Tab-separated table of C-alpha atoms and ligand atoms in Angstrom:
chain	number	residue	atom	x	y	z
A	382	MET	CA	31.048	6.694	6.776
A	383	LEU	CA	29.798	3.285	7.973
A	384	LEU	CA	26.150	3.358	9.098
A	385	GLN	CA	25.688	0.535	11.617
A	386	PHE	CA	22.246	-1.126	12.103
A	387	PRO	CA	20.880	-2.694	15.274
A	388	GLN	CA	22.102	-6.207	15.996
A	389	ALA	CA	18.711	-7.818	15.581
A	390	PHE	CA	17.794	-6.055	12.301
A	391	LEU	CA	15.900	-8.288	9.907
A	392	TRP	CA	17.496	-8.146	6.415
A	393	GLY	CA	15.292	-9.914	3.895
A	394	ALA	CA	13.535	-10.073	0.599
A	395	SER	CA	9.853	-10.568	-0.218
A	396	THR	CA	7.864	-12.682	-2.574
A	397	ALA	CA	4.151	-13.527	-2.921
A	398	ALA	CA	2.896	-17.079	-3.605
A	399	HIS	CA	1.039	-16.425	-6.886
A	400	GLN	CA	3.894	-14.359	-8.370
A	401	VAL	CA	6.567	-17.069	-7.797
A	402	GLU	CA	5.184	-20.513	-7.048
A	403	GLY	CA	3.393	-21.474	-10.250
A	404	ASN	CA	0.240	-23.436	-10.980
A	405	ASN	CA	-1.953	-21.758	-8.400
A	406	VAL	CA	-4.897	-23.438	-10.069
A	407	HIS	CA	-7.609	-22.890	-7.508
A	408	SER	CA	-7.217	-19.197	-7.375
A	409	ASP	CA	-9.286	-16.381	-8.946
A	410	PHE	CA	-6.218	-14.964	-10.740
A	411	TRP	CA	-5.450	-18.311	-12.425
A	412	LEU	CA	-9.031	-18.416	-13.690
A	413	MET	CA	-8.862	-14.787	-15.008
A	414	GLU	CA	-5.404	-15.255	-16.628
A	415	ASN	CA	-6.595	-18.181	-18.616
A	416	LEU	CA	-9.664	-16.485	-20.098
A	417	GLU	CA	-9.925	-15.712	-23.806
A	418	GLY	CA	-8.931	-12.019	-24.245
A	419	SER	CA	-7.631	-11.846	-20.661
A	420	MET	CA	-6.428	-8.542	-19.147
A	421	PHE	CA	-3.339	-10.463	-18.243
A	422	ARG	CA	-0.570	-9.979	-20.765
A	423	GLU	CA	0.798	-13.433	-19.931
A	424	ARG	CA	-0.349	-16.385	-17.791
A	425	SER	CA	1.515	-17.144	-14.578
A	426	GLY	CA	1.952	-20.793	-15.594
A	427	ASP	CA	4.950	-22.287	-13.743
A	428	ALA	CA	5.864	-18.742	-12.662
A	429	VAL	CA	9.429	-19.230	-11.346
A	430	ASP	CA	8.677	-22.655	-9.996
A	431	HIS	CA	9.242	-21.638	-6.404
A	432	TYR	CA	6.717	-24.217	-5.081
A	433	ARG	CA	9.326	-26.829	-6.131
A	434	LEU	CA	12.565	-24.773	-5.797
A	435	TYR	CA	11.940	-23.127	-2.396
A	436	ARG	CA	14.803	-24.958	-0.713
A	437	GLU	CA	17.293	-23.693	-3.266
A	438	ASP	CA	15.853	-20.184	-3.107
A	439	ILE	CA	15.988	-19.991	0.727
A	440	ALA	CA	19.586	-21.421	0.771
A	441	LEU	CA	20.527	-18.798	-1.807
A	442	MET	CA	19.165	-16.026	0.437
A	443	ALA	CA	21.280	-17.317	3.317
A	444	LYS	CA	24.285	-17.602	1.145
A	445	LEU	CA	23.844	-13.935	0.033
A	446	GLY	CA	23.865	-12.888	3.716
A	447	LEU	CA	20.154	-12.297	4.399
A	448	ASN	CA	18.465	-13.388	7.639
A	449	ALA	CA	14.791	-13.010	6.877
A	450	TYR	CA	12.215	-14.064	4.193
A	451	ARG	CA	8.788	-12.582	3.671
A	452	PHE	CA	6.573	-14.874	1.601
A	453	SER	CA	2.892	-15.631	1.473
A	454	ILE	CA	0.768	-18.734	2.151
A	455	GLU	CA	-1.781	-19.312	-0.576
A	456	TRP	CA	-5.329	-19.535	0.665
A	457	ALA	CA	-6.523	-21.275	-2.558
A	458	ARG	CA	-4.010	-24.059	-1.909
A	459	ILE	CA	-4.850	-24.461	1.794
A	460	GLU	CA	-8.624	-24.407	1.249
A	461	PRO	CA	-9.323	-25.192	-2.423
A	462	GLU	CA	-12.956	-25.739	-1.612
A	463	GLU	CA	-14.870	-24.064	1.138
A	464	GLY	CA	-14.198	-25.923	4.413
A	465	VAL	CA	-11.912	-28.515	2.766
A	466	TYR	CA	-8.365	-28.229	3.745
A	467	ASP	CA	-5.470	-29.736	1.820
A	468	ASP	CA	-3.006	-31.382	4.193
A	469	ALA	CA	-0.352	-31.698	1.531
A	470	ALA	CA	-0.371	-27.895	1.091
A	471	ILE	CA	-0.127	-27.359	4.837
A	472	GLU	CA	2.877	-29.775	4.941
A	473	HIS	CA	4.472	-27.913	2.019
A	474	TYR	CA	4.436	-24.655	3.936
A	475	ARG	CA	5.533	-26.342	7.131
A	476	ASP	CA	8.616	-27.461	5.180
A	477	VAL	CA	9.171	-23.948	3.718
A	478	LEU	CA	9.145	-22.629	7.322
A	479	LYS	CA	11.474	-25.356	8.588
A	480	THR	CA	13.833	-24.745	5.715
A	481	CYS	CA	13.960	-21.069	6.736
A	482	TYR	CA	15.162	-22.076	10.228
A	483	GLU	CA	17.656	-24.583	8.864
A	484	ASN	CA	19.119	-21.613	7.011
A	485	LYS	CA	18.983	-19.191	9.989
A	486	ILE	CA	16.234	-17.173	8.194
A	487	THR	CA	13.418	-15.599	10.107
A	488	PRO	CA	10.100	-16.116	8.314
A	489	ILE	CA	7.605	-13.285	7.895
A	490	VAL	CA	4.391	-14.812	6.570
A	491	THR	CA	1.596	-13.110	4.688
A	492	LEU	CA	-1.722	-14.854	4.779
A	493	HIS	CA	-3.392	-13.093	1.832
A	494	HIS	CA	-1.445	-11.450	-0.982
A	495	PHE	CA	-4.027	-10.447	-3.577
A	496	THR	CA	-5.162	-13.882	-4.794
A	497	SER	CA	-8.198	-15.698	-3.344
A	498	PRO	CA	-9.774	-19.081	-3.809
A	499	VAL	CA	-12.327	-19.126	-6.685
A	500	TRP	CA	-15.044	-20.273	-4.279
A	501	LEU	CA	-14.560	-17.128	-2.234
A	502	ILE	CA	-15.253	-14.904	-5.259
A	503	ARG	CA	-18.269	-17.012	-6.109
A	504	SER	CA	-19.556	-16.366	-2.634
A	505	GLY	CA	-19.331	-12.576	-2.893
A	506	GLY	CA	-15.561	-12.049	-2.571
A	507	TRP	CA	-14.266	-8.888	-0.960
A	508	GLU	CA	-17.621	-7.259	-0.727
A	509	SER	CA	-19.411	-10.029	1.253
A	510	GLU	CA	-20.327	-9.663	4.937
A	511	GLU	CA	-19.363	-13.347	5.266
A	512	THR	CA	-15.729	-12.823	4.098
A	513	PRO	CA	-14.299	-11.700	7.429
A	514	ALA	CA	-15.436	-14.930	9.152
A	515	ARG	CA	-14.299	-17.059	6.266
A	516	PHE	CA	-10.826	-15.382	6.247
A	517	ALA	CA	-10.512	-15.566	9.951
A	518	ARG	CA	-11.364	-19.306	9.853
A	519	TYR	CA	-8.693	-19.872	7.254
A	520	CYS	CA	-6.060	-17.849	9.237
A	521	GLY	CA	-7.022	-19.791	12.399
A	522	LYS	CA	-6.403	-23.094	10.586
A	523	VAL	CA	-2.983	-22.006	9.252
A	524	MET	CA	-1.844	-20.510	12.522
A	525	ARG	CA	-3.096	-23.488	14.590
A	526	GLU	CA	-1.061	-25.810	12.281
A	527	LEU	CA	1.998	-23.648	11.637
A	528	GLY	CA	1.939	-20.783	14.096
A	529	GLU	CA	4.780	-22.217	16.202
A	530	PHE	CA	7.019	-21.531	13.251
A	531	ILE	CA	5.644	-18.032	12.474
A	532	PRO	CA	7.163	-15.200	14.547
A	533	TYR	CA	5.650	-12.445	12.368
A	534	VAL	CA	2.396	-12.662	10.417
A	535	CYS	CA	0.838	-10.139	8.040
A	536	THR	CA	-2.843	-10.788	7.589
A	537	ILE	CA	-3.555	-8.949	4.356
A	538	ASN	CA	-1.131	-7.408	1.904
A	539	GLU	CA	-1.873	-3.858	0.875
A	540	ALA	CA	-5.286	-3.750	2.410
A	541	ASN	CA	-5.619	-0.214	1.016
A	542	ILE	CA	-4.632	-1.025	-2.613
A	543	SER	CA	-8.166	-0.568	-3.995
A	544	ILE	CA	-8.006	3.238	-3.212
A	545	GLY	CA	-4.958	3.569	-5.472
A	546	ILE	CA	-6.456	1.293	-8.183
A	547	ALA	CA	-9.688	3.297	-8.349
A	548	LYS	CA	-7.678	6.511	-8.787
A	549	ILE	CA	-5.495	5.047	-11.468
A	550	MET	CA	-8.383	3.648	-13.461
A	551	LYS	CA	-10.059	7.057	-13.307
A	552	ARG	CA	-6.936	8.952	-14.209
A	553	HIS	CA	-5.912	6.551	-17.070
A	554	GLN	CA	-8.983	5.713	-18.967
A	555	ALA	CA	-6.871	5.739	-22.044
A	556	LYS	CA	-3.211	5.278	-21.013
A	557	GLY	CA	-1.001	5.463	-18.043
A	558	THR	CA	1.014	3.663	-15.383
A	559	ALA	CA	0.259	2.263	-12.004
A	560	GLN	CA	2.387	1.398	-9.028
A	561	VAL	CA	1.288	-2.202	-9.047
A	562	GLY	CA	1.009	-4.335	-12.233
A	563	ILE	CA	-2.337	-3.196	-13.637
A	564	ASN	CA	-2.854	-3.325	-17.366
A	565	THR	CA	-4.275	0.095	-17.930
A	566	GLU	CA	-4.171	-0.171	-21.784
A	567	MET	CA	-7.187	-2.519	-21.487
A	568	ALA	CA	-9.541	-0.037	-19.902
A	569	ALA	CA	-11.407	0.244	-23.224
A	570	ARG	CA	-12.106	-3.456	-23.400
A	571	MET	CA	-13.319	-3.568	-19.805
A	572	GLU	CA	-16.921	-4.257	-20.578
A	573	SER	CA	-16.544	-7.289	-22.833
A	574	TYR	CA	-13.818	-8.603	-20.455
A	575	ASN	CA	-16.138	-8.287	-17.468
A	576	ARG	CA	-18.681	-10.383	-19.287
A	577	GLU	CA	-16.100	-13.135	-19.767
A	578	VAL	CA	-15.013	-12.938	-16.104
A	579	SER	CA	-18.561	-13.190	-15.009
A	580	LYS	CA	-19.213	-16.173	-17.212
A	581	ALA	CA	-16.157	-17.938	-15.871
A	582	PHE	CA	-17.124	-17.367	-12.141
A	583	GLY	CA	-20.751	-18.107	-12.949
A	584	ILE	CA	-22.066	-14.920	-11.335
A	585	PRO	CA	-23.269	-11.554	-12.692
A	586	PRO	CA	-20.436	-9.151	-13.567
A	587	GLN	CA	-21.353	-6.679	-10.859
A	588	GLU	CA	-20.933	-9.473	-8.274
A	589	VAL	CA	-17.332	-10.396	-9.122
A	590	HIS	CA	-15.151	-8.923	-6.322
A	591	SER	CA	-11.599	-10.003	-6.568
A	592	PHE	CA	-9.133	-8.263	-4.303
A	593	LEU	CA	-7.381	-6.092	-6.963
A	594	GLY	CA	-10.240	-3.975	-7.994
A	595	ALA	CA	-12.160	-0.789	-7.008
A	596	ARG	CA	-14.015	-1.252	-3.656
A	597	SER	CA	-17.152	0.199	-2.202
A	598	GLU	CA	-17.106	1.730	1.243
A	599	LYS	CA	-18.680	-1.484	2.441
A	600	GLY	CA	-15.981	-3.552	0.702
A	601	LEU	CA	-13.224	-1.576	2.416
A	602	GLU	CA	-14.955	-2.221	5.763
A	603	VAL	CA	-15.067	-5.952	4.876
A	604	ILE	CA	-11.313	-5.995	4.195
A	605	PHE	CA	-10.345	-4.299	7.388
A	606	ARG	CA	-12.841	-6.303	9.462
A	607	SER	CA	-11.289	-9.422	7.944
A	608	HIS	CA	-7.951	-8.205	9.343
A	609	ALA	CA	-9.429	-7.496	12.758
A	610	GLU	CA	-11.250	-10.830	13.013
A	611	ALA	CA	-8.210	-12.728	11.869
A	612	ARG	CA	-6.148	-10.951	14.448
A	613	THR	CA	-8.518	-12.078	17.210
A	614	ILE	CA	-8.276	-15.743	16.199
A	615	ILE	CA	-4.565	-15.691	15.667
A	616	ARG	CA	-4.084	-14.266	19.148
A	617	GLN	CA	-5.974	-17.232	20.463
A	618	VAL	CA	-4.344	-19.989	18.576
A	619	SER	CA	-0.753	-18.645	18.243
A	620	PRO	CA	-0.221	-16.057	20.919
A	621	GLN	CA	3.580	-15.735	20.351
A	622	SER	CA	3.100	-14.625	16.702
A	623	LYS	CA	3.431	-10.808	16.182
A	624	ILE	CA	0.541	-9.625	13.990
A	625	GLY	CA	0.403	-6.823	11.436
A	626	ILE	CA	-1.114	-5.717	8.169
A	627	THR	CA	0.710	-4.277	5.223
A	628	MET	CA	-0.108	-1.050	3.355
A	629	SER	CA	1.245	0.517	0.324
A	630	LEU	CA	1.962	4.211	1.024
A	631	TYR	CA	3.103	6.815	-1.443
A	632	ASP	CA	5.302	9.546	-0.120
A	633	ILE	CA	2.587	12.147	-0.527
A	634	GLN	CA	3.832	15.688	-1.266
A	635	SER	CA	2.306	18.923	-2.564
A	636	ILE	CA	3.268	21.998	-4.453
A	637	PRO	CA	1.747	25.331	-3.509
A	638	GLY	CA	-1.957	25.137	-3.839
A	639	GLY	CA	-2.007	21.312	-3.592
A	640	GLU	CA	-1.913	21.036	0.187
A	641	ASP	CA	-5.664	20.176	0.586
A	642	ASN	CA	-5.497	17.536	-2.115
A	643	ALA	CA	-2.438	15.997	-0.453
A	644	SER	CA	-4.010	15.898	2.957
A	645	HIS	CA	-7.214	14.452	1.396
A	646	ALA	CA	-5.125	11.679	-0.339
A	647	LEU	CA	-3.343	10.862	2.930
A	648	HIS	CA	-6.661	10.492	4.713
A	649	GLU	CA	-8.095	8.309	1.962
A	650	GLU	CA	-5.092	6.045	1.453
A	651	PHE	CA	-3.977	5.763	5.126
A	652	LEU	CA	-5.458	7.685	7.981
A	653	GLN	CA	-9.043	6.513	7.581
A	654	PHE	CA	-7.842	2.957	8.337
A	655	LYS	CA	-5.836	3.816	11.539
A	656	ARG	CA	-8.599	2.713	13.769
A	657	PHE	CA	-8.268	-0.901	12.496
A	658	LEU	CA	-4.502	-1.044	13.188
A	659	MET	CA	-4.287	0.250	16.657
A	660	ASP	CA	-4.182	-3.193	18.249
A	661	ASP	CA	-1.660	-4.679	15.830
A	662	ASP	CA	1.870	-5.551	17.069
A	663	PHE	CA	3.668	-4.003	14.109
A	664	PHE	CA	3.042	-2.148	10.847
A	665	GLY	CA	4.060	-3.584	7.516
A	666	LEU	CA	5.086	-0.612	5.405
A	667	GLN	CA	5.519	-0.671	1.672
A	668	ASN	CA	6.719	2.177	-0.452
A	669	TYR	CA	7.910	2.490	-3.995
A	670	THR	CA	7.801	6.117	-4.998
A	671	ARG	CA	6.202	9.524	-4.243
A	672	SER	CA	2.997	11.196	-5.416
A	673	VAL	CA	2.939	14.948	-5.755
A	674	TYR	CA	-0.304	16.924	-5.552
A	675	GLY	CA	-1.192	20.229	-7.179
A	676	PRO	CA	-4.391	22.311	-7.086
A	677	ASP	CA	-6.052	19.941	-9.633
A	678	GLY	CA	-4.940	16.667	-8.036
A	679	ALA	CA	-1.983	14.333	-8.431
A	680	LEU	CA	0.644	15.548	-10.893
A	681	PRO	CA	2.044	13.384	-13.668
A	682	VAL	CA	5.649	12.204	-13.217
A	683	PRO	CA	7.698	15.062	-14.740
A	684	GLU	CA	9.021	14.396	-18.277
A	685	ASP	CA	12.602	14.712	-17.232
A	686	ALA	CA	12.408	12.521	-14.034
A	687	GLU	CA	14.088	9.169	-14.038
A	688	LYS	CA	11.455	6.516	-14.384
A	689	THR	CA	11.322	2.783	-13.463
A	690	GLN	CA	9.963	0.110	-15.789
A	691	MET	CA	6.587	0.674	-14.106
A	692	GLY	CA	6.590	4.322	-15.158
A	693	ASN	CA	7.051	5.446	-11.571
A	694	GLU	CA	9.459	8.139	-10.571
A	695	PHE	CA	12.782	6.795	-9.219
A	696	TYR	CA	12.390	8.090	-5.706
A	697	PRO	CA	14.059	5.884	-3.043
A	698	GLN	CA	14.175	8.826	-0.516
A	699	GLY	CA	10.351	8.430	-0.248
A	700	LEU	CA	10.793	5.440	2.124
A	701	GLU	CA	12.378	7.568	4.842
A	702	ALA	CA	9.584	10.166	4.653
A	703	VAL	CA	6.891	7.501	4.807
A	704	ILE	CA	8.479	5.720	7.753
A	705	ARG	CA	8.659	9.026	9.719
A	706	TYR	CA	5.065	9.822	8.829
A	707	ALA	CA	3.674	6.312	9.718
A	708	SER	CA	5.589	6.153	12.939
A	709	ARG	CA	4.170	9.515	14.113
A	710	GLN	CA	0.683	8.271	13.330
A	711	LEU	CA	0.901	4.731	14.629
A	712	ASP	CA	3.611	4.650	17.316
A	713	LYS	CA	4.437	0.963	16.890
A	714	PRO	CA	7.308	-1.124	15.427
A	715	ILE	CA	7.585	-0.928	11.697
A	716	ILE	CA	8.859	-3.552	9.307
A	717	VAL	CA	9.522	-2.486	5.731
A	718	THR	CA	7.696	-5.415	4.124
A	719	GLU	CA	8.299	-4.129	0.496
A	720	ASN	CA	10.447	-1.522	-1.226
A	721	GLY	CA	12.080	-1.907	-4.591
A	722	ILE	CA	12.391	-0.937	-8.275
A	723	ALA	CA	11.638	-2.475	-11.599
A	724	THR	CA	14.552	-2.055	-13.915
A	725	ASP	CA	16.985	-3.757	-16.242
A	726	ASP	CA	19.741	-1.488	-15.145
A	727	ASP	CA	20.930	-3.199	-12.038
A	728	GLU	CA	23.196	-0.323	-11.026
A	729	ARG	CA	20.025	1.756	-10.481
A	730	ARG	CA	18.742	-1.003	-8.207
A	731	VAL	CA	22.003	-0.749	-6.190
A	732	ALA	CA	21.635	3.071	-5.983
A	733	TYR	CA	17.962	2.660	-4.974
A	734	ILE	CA	18.787	0.264	-2.249
A	735	ASP	CA	21.637	2.441	-0.897
A	736	ARG	CA	19.484	5.543	-0.777
A	737	ALA	CA	16.475	3.683	0.767
A	738	LEU	CA	18.611	2.122	3.496
A	739	THR	CA	20.343	5.338	4.285
A	740	GLY	CA	16.923	6.669	4.998
A	741	VAL	CA	15.958	3.712	7.103
A	742	HIS	CA	19.188	4.212	9.093
A	743	ALA	CA	18.365	7.883	9.674
A	744	CYS	CA	14.931	6.902	11.062
A	745	ILE	CA	16.528	4.296	13.421
A	746	ALA	CA	19.056	6.858	14.549
A	747	ASP	CA	16.203	9.198	15.504
A	748	GLY	CA	14.691	6.429	17.618
A	749	ILE	CA	12.031	5.162	15.247
A	750	PRO	CA	11.664	1.352	15.895
A	751	VAL	CA	12.171	0.023	12.283
A	752	GLN	CA	12.846	-3.750	12.831
A	753	GLY	CA	13.540	-4.856	9.319
A	754	TYR	CA	13.737	-4.196	5.542
A	755	MET	CA	12.360	-6.731	3.014
A	756	HIS	CA	13.322	-5.875	-0.521
A	757	TRP	CA	10.840	-6.417	-3.216
A	758	SER	CA	11.627	-8.834	-4.630
A	759	LEU	CA	13.907	-11.817	-4.177
A	760	LEU	CA	13.225	-13.063	-7.779
A	761	ASP	CA	12.145	-11.535	-10.999
A	762	ASN	CA	8.533	-12.714	-11.010
A	763	PHE	CA	5.010	-12.442	-12.288
A	764	GLU	CA	3.946	-8.787	-12.069
A	765	TRP	CA	0.261	-9.464	-12.157
A	766	GLN	CA	-1.508	-8.166	-15.289
A	767	LEU	CA	1.873	-6.958	-16.676
A	768	GLY	CA	3.274	-10.514	-16.671
A	769	PHE	CA	6.946	-11.283	-16.405
A	770	SER	CA	8.118	-8.178	-18.231
A	771	LYS	CA	8.839	-6.080	-15.082
A	772	ARG	CA	11.997	-6.996	-13.339
A	773	PHE	CA	12.029	-6.292	-9.652
A	774	GLY	CA	14.298	-9.168	-8.648
A	775	LEU	CA	17.669	-9.264	-6.867
A	776	VAL	CA	17.892	-12.611	-8.661
A	777	ALA	CA	17.244	-13.158	-12.392
A	778	VAL	CA	15.498	-16.325	-13.507
A	779	ASP	CA	15.928	-18.063	-16.808
A	780	ARG	CA	12.364	-19.279	-17.121
A	781	THR	CA	13.245	-21.966	-19.743
A	782	THR	CA	15.487	-23.761	-17.293
A	783	GLN	CA	14.323	-22.108	-14.104
A	784	GLU	CA	18.036	-21.349	-13.244
A	785	ARG	CA	18.707	-18.601	-10.777
A	786	HIS	CA	21.236	-15.896	-11.490
A	787	PRO	CA	21.937	-13.457	-8.652
A	788	LYS	CA	22.461	-9.943	-9.960
A	789	PRO	CA	25.237	-7.649	-8.694
A	790	SER	CA	22.533	-5.905	-6.562
A	791	ALA	CA	21.934	-9.261	-4.748
A	792	PHE	CA	25.596	-9.441	-3.683
A	793	HIS	CA	25.606	-5.758	-2.799
A	794	TYR	CA	22.509	-5.983	-0.627
A	795	GLY	CA	23.717	-9.347	0.832
A	796	ASN	CA	26.971	-7.648	1.915
A	797	ILE	CA	25.153	-4.929	3.573
A	798	ALA	CA	23.048	-7.460	5.406
A	799	ALA	CA	25.995	-9.659	6.358
A	800	ASN	CA	27.944	-6.661	7.706
A	801	ASN	CA	24.778	-5.139	9.300
A	802	ALA	CA	25.970	-1.784	7.963
A	803	ILE	CA	25.912	0.381	4.918
A	804	ASP	CA	28.686	2.658	3.728
A	805	ASP	CA	26.959	5.831	2.774
A	806	ASN	CA	29.693	6.697	0.330
A	807	GLY	CA	28.357	4.077	-1.918
A	808	ASP	CA	30.389	1.198	-3.248
A	809	LYS	CA	32.468	-0.199	-0.401
A	810	TYR	CA	30.587	-3.462	-0.363
A	811	LYS	CA	30.242	-3.996	-4.113
A	812	SER	CA	31.481	-7.476	-5.054
B	1149	BGC	C1	2.697	-5.683	-4.382
B	1149	BGC	C2	3.452	-6.682	-5.153
B	1149	BGC	C3	3.842	-6.130	-6.472
B	1149	BGC	C4	4.685	-4.894	-6.204
B	1149	BGC	C5	5.280	-4.186	-7.406
B	1149	BGC	C6	3.204	-4.316	-4.449
B	1149	BGC	O1	2.162	-3.396	-4.541
B	1149	BGC	O2	2.428	-6.122	-3.053
B	1149	BGC	O3	2.680	-7.854	-5.329
B	1149	BGC	O4	4.563	-6.997	-7.241
B	1149	BGC	O5	3.937	-3.945	-5.552
B	1149	BGC	O6	4.326	-3.618	-8.211
């Protein structure tokens, strides 16, 4: 049966600046990657050279049939030193946005996707009381310059990620997996590594507060206040831009006896932040898998479950459950800003996409205002501490030549987008 989507549905793919652009030299991650004995398995280096090849990449998306692109603007490029703005970087992103329109692609812009300028970290980073004002000032600058081209803006990507990271670090002192690219094998070397990091930033180890780390209560408040203050400024300087935040949500489930743990996890990962989101125009929802709770906490992924390259359970049906849950809680338009799978078996990516989209369709059929689906990711890219080894892309990249090679899943997803419909029997649109 053909499942038809609303006419205006946004069909896109996502990237994040640091993961694809290359040479993000003023950022905290660049500094940490290039340390002796770094936690990062590889350096981002030229990444997939998207800072140079964006025109080609955007044209490719259009050719595949997509009509939206979620990407991030890099704070460390726009404001490499505090209060000093780089006009060339602003012009670069203006051209990225214009290129989207030339290709009939709606841009969805994220203003912070994990990486921060080194100067911000030296000034207290994501635990400092000053950060909300600094972040809002940067957002104001970008939106004053470029807001006319930005119909949708996400202030902060996965503002709640530190909750998940803290749990994972606790759970996997020795070994384990994480939803995002965290190198858990390094836990043992943490102390000496922290000393290196502190030397590089020139501040004591306990004062290094990059975004991807455990957060204090106060730090969480700093992040969500940064969102709220940015929202206020963006509304002033670019009133037509729709504003949201993105959050990573597991499909939280329980087995008998695990109900309290599951509801505690829901509160910690999502519900406690609701009050900061009520004035947003939309919610950017990201989901990759489920997390099942028992009486003693989160259960490991069962031995016999199909796993992705990240060690997560293959569980595309989680997206539907999370959309339904978030919509009940927030009652506002939802854009799926990320959903995807790391795998070398592209047929499993096709299956994942089909199942996820069938779920999105069911939500829309029930009246839930889901406005778009941004697959993570357009390109195989730099998966943070895990380097280039995890392949989330619809498009493969030969990093020696930077040539792009769309995978069958890219054509499959592109056909769904171009037809604005999915065949729930599976392979009608395979090319
Ligand atoms: C992040 C991406 C990351 C993806 C896959 C999300 O949590 O926003 O940057 O690459 O997950 O791990």
